[in-house]
Coordinates of C-alpha atoms and ligand atoms in Angstrom, one line a residue:
X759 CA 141.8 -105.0 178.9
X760 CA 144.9 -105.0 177.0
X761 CA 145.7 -102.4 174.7
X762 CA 147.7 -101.6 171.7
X763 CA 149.0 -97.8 171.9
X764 CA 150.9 -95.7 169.1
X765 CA 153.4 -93.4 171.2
X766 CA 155.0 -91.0 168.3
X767 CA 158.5 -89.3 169.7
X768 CA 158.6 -91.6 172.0
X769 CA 162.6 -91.7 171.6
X770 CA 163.3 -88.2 172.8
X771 CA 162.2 -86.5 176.2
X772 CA 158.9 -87.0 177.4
X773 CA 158.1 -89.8 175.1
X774 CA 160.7 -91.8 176.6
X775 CA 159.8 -91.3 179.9
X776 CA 156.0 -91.8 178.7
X777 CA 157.2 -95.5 177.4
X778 CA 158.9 -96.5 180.5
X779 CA 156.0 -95.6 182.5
X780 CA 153.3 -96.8 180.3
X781 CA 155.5 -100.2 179.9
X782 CA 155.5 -100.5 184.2
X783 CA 152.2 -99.7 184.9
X784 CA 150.0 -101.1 182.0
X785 CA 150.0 -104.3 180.4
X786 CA 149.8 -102.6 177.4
X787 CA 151.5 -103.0 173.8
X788 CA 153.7 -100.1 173.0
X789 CA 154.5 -99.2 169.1
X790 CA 157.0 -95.9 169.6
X791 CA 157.5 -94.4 166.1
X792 CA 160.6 -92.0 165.7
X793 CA 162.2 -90.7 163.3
X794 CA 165.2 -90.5 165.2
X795 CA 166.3 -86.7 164.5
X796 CA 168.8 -85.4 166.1
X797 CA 166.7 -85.7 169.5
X798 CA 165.6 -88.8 169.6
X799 CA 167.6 -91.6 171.4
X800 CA 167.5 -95.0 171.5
X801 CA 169.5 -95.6 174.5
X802 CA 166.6 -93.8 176.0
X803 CA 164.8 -97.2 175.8
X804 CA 168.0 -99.8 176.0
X805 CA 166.1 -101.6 179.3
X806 CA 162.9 -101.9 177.0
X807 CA 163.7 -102.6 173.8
X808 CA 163.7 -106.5 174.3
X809 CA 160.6 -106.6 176.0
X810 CA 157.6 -108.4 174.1
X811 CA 154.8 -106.1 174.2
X812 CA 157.8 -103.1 173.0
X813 CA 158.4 -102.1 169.4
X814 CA 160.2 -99.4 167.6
X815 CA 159.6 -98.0 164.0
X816 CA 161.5 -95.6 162.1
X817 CA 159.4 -93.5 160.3
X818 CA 158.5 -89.7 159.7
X819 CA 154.9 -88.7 161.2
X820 CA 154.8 -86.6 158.4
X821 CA 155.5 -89.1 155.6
X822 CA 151.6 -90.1 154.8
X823 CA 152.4 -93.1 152.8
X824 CA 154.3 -94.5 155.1
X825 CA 151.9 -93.9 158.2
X826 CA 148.8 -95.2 156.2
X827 CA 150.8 -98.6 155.9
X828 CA 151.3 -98.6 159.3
X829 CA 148.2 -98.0 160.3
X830 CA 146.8 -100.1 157.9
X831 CA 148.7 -103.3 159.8
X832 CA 148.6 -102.6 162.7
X833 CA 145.0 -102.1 164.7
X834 CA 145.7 -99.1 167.3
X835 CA 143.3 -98.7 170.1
X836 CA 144.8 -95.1 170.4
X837 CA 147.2 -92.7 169.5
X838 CA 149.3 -90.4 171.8
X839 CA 151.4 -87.8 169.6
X840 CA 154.5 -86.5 171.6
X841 CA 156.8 -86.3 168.2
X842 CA 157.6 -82.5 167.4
X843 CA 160.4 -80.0 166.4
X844 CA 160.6 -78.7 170.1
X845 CA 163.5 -76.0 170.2
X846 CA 162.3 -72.3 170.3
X847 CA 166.0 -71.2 169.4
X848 CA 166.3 -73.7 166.1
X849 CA 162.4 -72.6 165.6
X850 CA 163.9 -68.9 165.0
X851 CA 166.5 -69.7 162.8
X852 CA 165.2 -72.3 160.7
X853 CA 161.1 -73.0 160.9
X854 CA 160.8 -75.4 158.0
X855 CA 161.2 -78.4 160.4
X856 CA 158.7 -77.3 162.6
X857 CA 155.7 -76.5 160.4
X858 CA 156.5 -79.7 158.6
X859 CA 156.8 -82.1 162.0
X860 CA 154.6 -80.1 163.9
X861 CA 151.4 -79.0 161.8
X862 CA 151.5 -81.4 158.6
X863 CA 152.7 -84.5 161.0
X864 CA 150.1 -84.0 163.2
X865 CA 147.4 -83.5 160.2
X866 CA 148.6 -86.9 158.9
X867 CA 148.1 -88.7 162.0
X868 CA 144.7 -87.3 162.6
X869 CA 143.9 -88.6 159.0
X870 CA 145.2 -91.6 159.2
X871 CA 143.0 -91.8 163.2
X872 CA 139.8 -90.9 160.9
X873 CA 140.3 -93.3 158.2
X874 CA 141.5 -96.5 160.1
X875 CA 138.8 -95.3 162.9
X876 CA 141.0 -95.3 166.0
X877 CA 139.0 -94.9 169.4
X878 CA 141.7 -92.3 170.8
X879 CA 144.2 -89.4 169.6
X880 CA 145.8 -87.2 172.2
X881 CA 147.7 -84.5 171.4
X882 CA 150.7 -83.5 173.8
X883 CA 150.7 -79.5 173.2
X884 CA 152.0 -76.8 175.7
X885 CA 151.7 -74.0 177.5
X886 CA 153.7 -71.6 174.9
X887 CA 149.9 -71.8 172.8
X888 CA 148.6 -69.4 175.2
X889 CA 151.9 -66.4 174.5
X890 CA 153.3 -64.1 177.3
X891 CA 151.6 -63.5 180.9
X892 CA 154.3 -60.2 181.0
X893 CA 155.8 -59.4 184.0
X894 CA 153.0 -57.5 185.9
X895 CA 150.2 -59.6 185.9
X896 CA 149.3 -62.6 188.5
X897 CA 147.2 -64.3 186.3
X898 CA 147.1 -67.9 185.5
X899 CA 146.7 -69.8 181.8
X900 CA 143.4 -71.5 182.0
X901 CA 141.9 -73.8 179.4
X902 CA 140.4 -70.9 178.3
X903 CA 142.7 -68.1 177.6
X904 CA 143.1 -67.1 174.2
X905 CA 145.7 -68.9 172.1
X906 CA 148.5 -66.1 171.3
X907 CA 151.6 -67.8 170.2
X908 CA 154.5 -65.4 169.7
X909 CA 157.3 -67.8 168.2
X910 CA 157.4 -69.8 165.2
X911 CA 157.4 -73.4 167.6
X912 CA 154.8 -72.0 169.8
X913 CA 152.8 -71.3 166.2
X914 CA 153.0 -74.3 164.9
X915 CA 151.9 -76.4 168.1
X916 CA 149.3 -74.0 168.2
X917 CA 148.5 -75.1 164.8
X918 CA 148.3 -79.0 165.5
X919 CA 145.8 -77.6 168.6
X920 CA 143.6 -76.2 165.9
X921 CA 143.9 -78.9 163.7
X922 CA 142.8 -81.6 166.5
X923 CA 139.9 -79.7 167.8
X924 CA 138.9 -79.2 164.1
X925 CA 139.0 -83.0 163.9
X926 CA 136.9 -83.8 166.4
X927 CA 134.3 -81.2 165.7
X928 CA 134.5 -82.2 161.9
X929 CA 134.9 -85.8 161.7
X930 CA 134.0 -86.5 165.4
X931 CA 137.2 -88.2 166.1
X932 CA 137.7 -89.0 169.8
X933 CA 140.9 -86.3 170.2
X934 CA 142.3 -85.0 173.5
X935 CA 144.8 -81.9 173.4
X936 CA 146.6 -81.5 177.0
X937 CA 148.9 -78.4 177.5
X938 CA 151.9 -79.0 179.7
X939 CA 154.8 -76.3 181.6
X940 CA 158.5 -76.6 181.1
X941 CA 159.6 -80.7 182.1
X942 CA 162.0 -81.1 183.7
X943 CA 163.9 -84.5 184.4
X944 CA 166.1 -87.7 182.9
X945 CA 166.7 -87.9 178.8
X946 CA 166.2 -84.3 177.9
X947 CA 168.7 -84.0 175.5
X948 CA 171.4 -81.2 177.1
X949 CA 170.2 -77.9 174.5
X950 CA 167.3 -77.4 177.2
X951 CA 168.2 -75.3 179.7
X952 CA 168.9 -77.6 182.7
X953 CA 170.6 -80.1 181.1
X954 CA 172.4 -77.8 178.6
X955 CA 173.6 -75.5 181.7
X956 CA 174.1 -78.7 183.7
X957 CA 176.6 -80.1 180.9
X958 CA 178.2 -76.6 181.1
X959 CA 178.6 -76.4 184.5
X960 CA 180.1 -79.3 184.3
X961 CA 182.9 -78.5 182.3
X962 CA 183.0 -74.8 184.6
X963 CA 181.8 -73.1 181.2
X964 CA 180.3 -69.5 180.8
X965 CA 176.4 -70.0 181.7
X966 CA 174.6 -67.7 178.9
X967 CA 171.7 -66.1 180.2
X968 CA 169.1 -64.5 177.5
X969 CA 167.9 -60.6 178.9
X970 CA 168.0 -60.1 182.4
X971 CA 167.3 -63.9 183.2
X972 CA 163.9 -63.2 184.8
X973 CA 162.0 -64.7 182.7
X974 CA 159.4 -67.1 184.3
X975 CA 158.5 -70.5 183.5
X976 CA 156.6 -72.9 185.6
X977 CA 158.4 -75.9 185.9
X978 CA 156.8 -80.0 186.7
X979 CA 158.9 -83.4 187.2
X980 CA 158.7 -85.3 183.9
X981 CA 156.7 -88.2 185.5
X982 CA 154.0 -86.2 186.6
X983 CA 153.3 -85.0 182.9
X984 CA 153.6 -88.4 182.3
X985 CA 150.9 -89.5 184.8
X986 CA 149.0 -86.5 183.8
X987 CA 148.9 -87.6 180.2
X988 CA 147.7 -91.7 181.1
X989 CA 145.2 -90.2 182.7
X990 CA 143.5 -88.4 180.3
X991 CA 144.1 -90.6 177.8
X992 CA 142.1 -93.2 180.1
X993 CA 139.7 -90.8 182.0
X994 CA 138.9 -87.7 179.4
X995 CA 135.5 -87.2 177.2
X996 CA 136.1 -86.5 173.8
X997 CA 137.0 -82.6 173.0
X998 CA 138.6 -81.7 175.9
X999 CA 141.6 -79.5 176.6
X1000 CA 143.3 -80.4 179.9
X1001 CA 146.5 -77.9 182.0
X1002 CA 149.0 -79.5 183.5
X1003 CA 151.5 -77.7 185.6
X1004 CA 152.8 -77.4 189.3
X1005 CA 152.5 -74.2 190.3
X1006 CA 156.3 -74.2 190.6
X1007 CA 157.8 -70.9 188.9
X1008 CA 160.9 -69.9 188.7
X1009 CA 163.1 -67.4 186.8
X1010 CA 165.5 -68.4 184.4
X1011 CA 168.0 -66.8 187.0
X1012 CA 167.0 -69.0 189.8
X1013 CA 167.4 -72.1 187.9
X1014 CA 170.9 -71.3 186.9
X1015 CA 171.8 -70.2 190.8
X1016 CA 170.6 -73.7 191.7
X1017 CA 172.5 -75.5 189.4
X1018 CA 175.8 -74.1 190.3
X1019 CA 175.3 -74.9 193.9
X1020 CA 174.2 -78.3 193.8
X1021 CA 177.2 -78.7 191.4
X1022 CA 180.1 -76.6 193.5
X1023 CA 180.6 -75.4 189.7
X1024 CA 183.1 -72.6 188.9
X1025 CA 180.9 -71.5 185.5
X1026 CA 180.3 -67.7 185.6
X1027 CA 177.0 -66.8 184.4
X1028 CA 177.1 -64.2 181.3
X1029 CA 174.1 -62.3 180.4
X1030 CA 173.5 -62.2 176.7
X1031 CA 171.1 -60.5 174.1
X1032 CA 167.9 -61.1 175.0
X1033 CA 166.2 -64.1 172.7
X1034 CA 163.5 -62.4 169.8
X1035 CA 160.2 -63.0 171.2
X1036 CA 161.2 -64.1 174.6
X1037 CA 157.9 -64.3 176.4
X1038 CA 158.6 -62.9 180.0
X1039 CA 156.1 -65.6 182.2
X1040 CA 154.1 -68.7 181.6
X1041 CA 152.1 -69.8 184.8
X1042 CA 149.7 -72.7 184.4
X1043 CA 146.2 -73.1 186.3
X1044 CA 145.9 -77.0 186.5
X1045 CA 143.2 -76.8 188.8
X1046 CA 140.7 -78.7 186.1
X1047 CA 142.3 -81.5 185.6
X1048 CA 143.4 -81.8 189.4
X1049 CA 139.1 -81.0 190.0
X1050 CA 138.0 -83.4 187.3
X1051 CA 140.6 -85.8 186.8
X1052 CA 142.2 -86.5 190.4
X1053 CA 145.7 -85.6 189.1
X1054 CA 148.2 -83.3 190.7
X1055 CA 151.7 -83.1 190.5
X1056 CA 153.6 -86.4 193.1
X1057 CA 156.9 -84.5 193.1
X1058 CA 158.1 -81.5 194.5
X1059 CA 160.6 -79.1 192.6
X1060 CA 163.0 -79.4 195.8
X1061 CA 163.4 -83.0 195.5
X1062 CA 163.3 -83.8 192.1
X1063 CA 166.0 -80.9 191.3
X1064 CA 168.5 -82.9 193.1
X1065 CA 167.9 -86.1 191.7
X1066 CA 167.7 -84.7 188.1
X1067 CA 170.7 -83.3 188.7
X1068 CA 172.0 -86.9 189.9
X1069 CA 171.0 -88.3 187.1
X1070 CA 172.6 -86.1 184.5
X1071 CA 176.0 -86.3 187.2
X1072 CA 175.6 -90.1 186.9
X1073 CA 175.0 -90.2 182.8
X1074 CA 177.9 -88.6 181.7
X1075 CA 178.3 -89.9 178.3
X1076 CA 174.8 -89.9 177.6
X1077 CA 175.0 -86.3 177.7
X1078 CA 178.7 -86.2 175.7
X1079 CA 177.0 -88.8 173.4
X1080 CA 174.2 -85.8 172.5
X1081 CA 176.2 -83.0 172.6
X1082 CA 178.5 -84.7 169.8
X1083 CA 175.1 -84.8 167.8
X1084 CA 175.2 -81.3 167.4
X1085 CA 179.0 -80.2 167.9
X1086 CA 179.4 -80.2 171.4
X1087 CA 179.6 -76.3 171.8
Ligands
LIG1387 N1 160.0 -80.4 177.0 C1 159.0 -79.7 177.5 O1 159.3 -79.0 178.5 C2 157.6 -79.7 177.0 C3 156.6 -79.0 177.7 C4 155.3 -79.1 177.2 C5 155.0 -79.8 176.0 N2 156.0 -80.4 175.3 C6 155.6 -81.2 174.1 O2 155.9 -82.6 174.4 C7 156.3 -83.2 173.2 C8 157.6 -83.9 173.5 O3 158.6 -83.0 173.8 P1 160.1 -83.4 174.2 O4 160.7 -82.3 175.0 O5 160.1 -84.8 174.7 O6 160.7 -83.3 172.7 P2 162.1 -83.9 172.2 O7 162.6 -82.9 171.2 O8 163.0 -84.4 173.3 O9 161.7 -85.2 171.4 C9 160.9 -85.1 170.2 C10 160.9 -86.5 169.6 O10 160.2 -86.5 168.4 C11 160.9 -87.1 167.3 N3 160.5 -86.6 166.0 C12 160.7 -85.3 165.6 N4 160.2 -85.2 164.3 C13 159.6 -86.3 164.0 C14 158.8 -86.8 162.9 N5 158.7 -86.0 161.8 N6 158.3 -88.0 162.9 C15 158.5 -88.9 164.0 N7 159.2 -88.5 165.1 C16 159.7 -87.2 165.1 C17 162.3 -86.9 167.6 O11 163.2 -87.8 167.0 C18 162.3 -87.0 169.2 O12 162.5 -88.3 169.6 C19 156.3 -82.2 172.1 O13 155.2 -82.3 171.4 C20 156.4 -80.9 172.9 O14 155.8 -79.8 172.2 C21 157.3 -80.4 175.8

């Protein structure tokens, strides 16, 4: 049955990504509402945006007026929030942004999922909820380690968490929270650290390494977050928490050493003051969602590198085009 689906954010990353591969394998209507900040793109969706079952809205997730109205017009069978200050650096120096996008945003949609009765809400939170692994342990987030958050964007997705299982237990709203690793692949706008270092290498610029780069994240191919997220907003009971990661870690370090030599780049790396909080290792246990769900990750980290890479090679101005956004340094 066709559906009509309220993607929020869906101009930047993930969202983007989520909105091609909803539009190519569901006959679905998309609504994407953006408020186009500085990460949000619209040439992200160019080879969509003329398509019939496609529409974009301007508009702050945050701005309760304003999402009522939509809501009021347009009958959503469910809601999928991607739309968040997502920068732990710009999180540090200014939180304002992210408390307001990431915990009062996310309050107003759930209100506005409550009082127009909408049959779904997902929530797309992350692994940074759960805080620091450290460097000597070999454990694993599960769904049911305690949420620790240690900077002010891992706190205020933490927040929204709260907020949507609150919700559901409250109001009994159908919600969904799933926690995802670092992405990785096309449209991530170049301040993350592949594409950023990409861009740099590039241009055989200084690579800036926080600490001793060893930090460890655990790192999946856009698309299977993607796929990840479809499903459980198809497949999942109401209330649940759902992992999603590859088992793919890798330092900071390692990263960096692969993207100089798929590049041939003369960039030197630099190892700078460590970041204030920097949590030394995330590691995801996706091992419910692959048990209950079916889903595990389709790509592996040694093939979609290289195309990732390709991509950004191949999409030069898009990355120029972003970098201008925020003074190209
Ligand atoms: N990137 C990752 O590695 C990663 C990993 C796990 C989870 N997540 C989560 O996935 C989601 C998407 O992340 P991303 O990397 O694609 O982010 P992004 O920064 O690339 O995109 C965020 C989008 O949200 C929009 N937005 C910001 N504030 C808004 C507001 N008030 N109203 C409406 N739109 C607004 C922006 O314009 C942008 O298009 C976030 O919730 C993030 O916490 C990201």
């Amino acid at each position: 049955m066709t559906k009509k689906i309220l993607v929020t954010g869906g101009a930047g990353f993930i969202g983007s990504n989520f909105v091609h591969h909803i539009l190519k394998n569901r006959d679905w209507e998309v609504v994407n509402l953006d408020l186009l900040t500085y990460a949000g793109n619209l040439a992200n969706l160019k080879d969509v945006e003329g398509l019939p079952n496609y529409k974009f809205v301007q508009g702050d997730i945050a701005d309760k007026e304003f999402v009522f109205d939509l809501f009021s017009r347009e009958k959503f069978d469910g809601v999928i929030n991607f739309a968040a200050e997502t920068h732990v650096d710009r999180s540090i120096e200014d939180s304002s942004p992210f408390i307001q996008t990431n915990i009062v945003g996310t309050h107003v949609l759930l209100e506005a999922t409550r009082k127009f009765e909408v049959p779904r809400y997902h929530q797309v939170s992350t692994d940074e909820v759960y805080g620091d692994l450290g460097d000597n342990s070999r454990d694993f987030f599960t769904e049911e380690t305690p949420l620790a958050p240690n900077c002010p964007y891992a706190a205020a997705k933490t927040s929204a968490d709260l907020l949507v299982k609150s919700w559901h237990e409250t109001y009994g709203i159908f919600a969904t929270i799933s926690r995802c690793s670092n992405n990785y692949g096309p449209y991530q706008f170049p301040e993350k650290l592949i594409p950023f270092f990409l861009f740099r290498a590039m241009k055989n610029e200084d690579l800036t390494l926080y600490g001793d780069g060893k930090n460890i994240r655990d790192w999946l191919y856009v698309l299977d977050h993607c796929e990840a997220i479809l499903n459980i907003f198809e497949n999942s009971p109401a209330g649940e928490v759902w992992n999603i990661g590859g088992h793919n870690e890798k330092t900071n370090l390692e990263i960096t050493n692969l993207i100089l030599k798929h590049t041939n780049s003369k960039s030197q790396i630099k190892f700078i003051e460590d970041r204030k909080a920097h949590d030394r290792r995330y590691a995801i246990d996706a091992s419910k969602i692959s048990r209950e769900l079916g889903w595990t990750p389709k790509h592996t980290f040694e093939e979609a590198l290289p195309l990732t890479i390709e991509w950004y090679l191949n999409n030069k101005d898009w990355v120029e085009s972003c970098r201008a956004k925020v003074g190209n340094s």
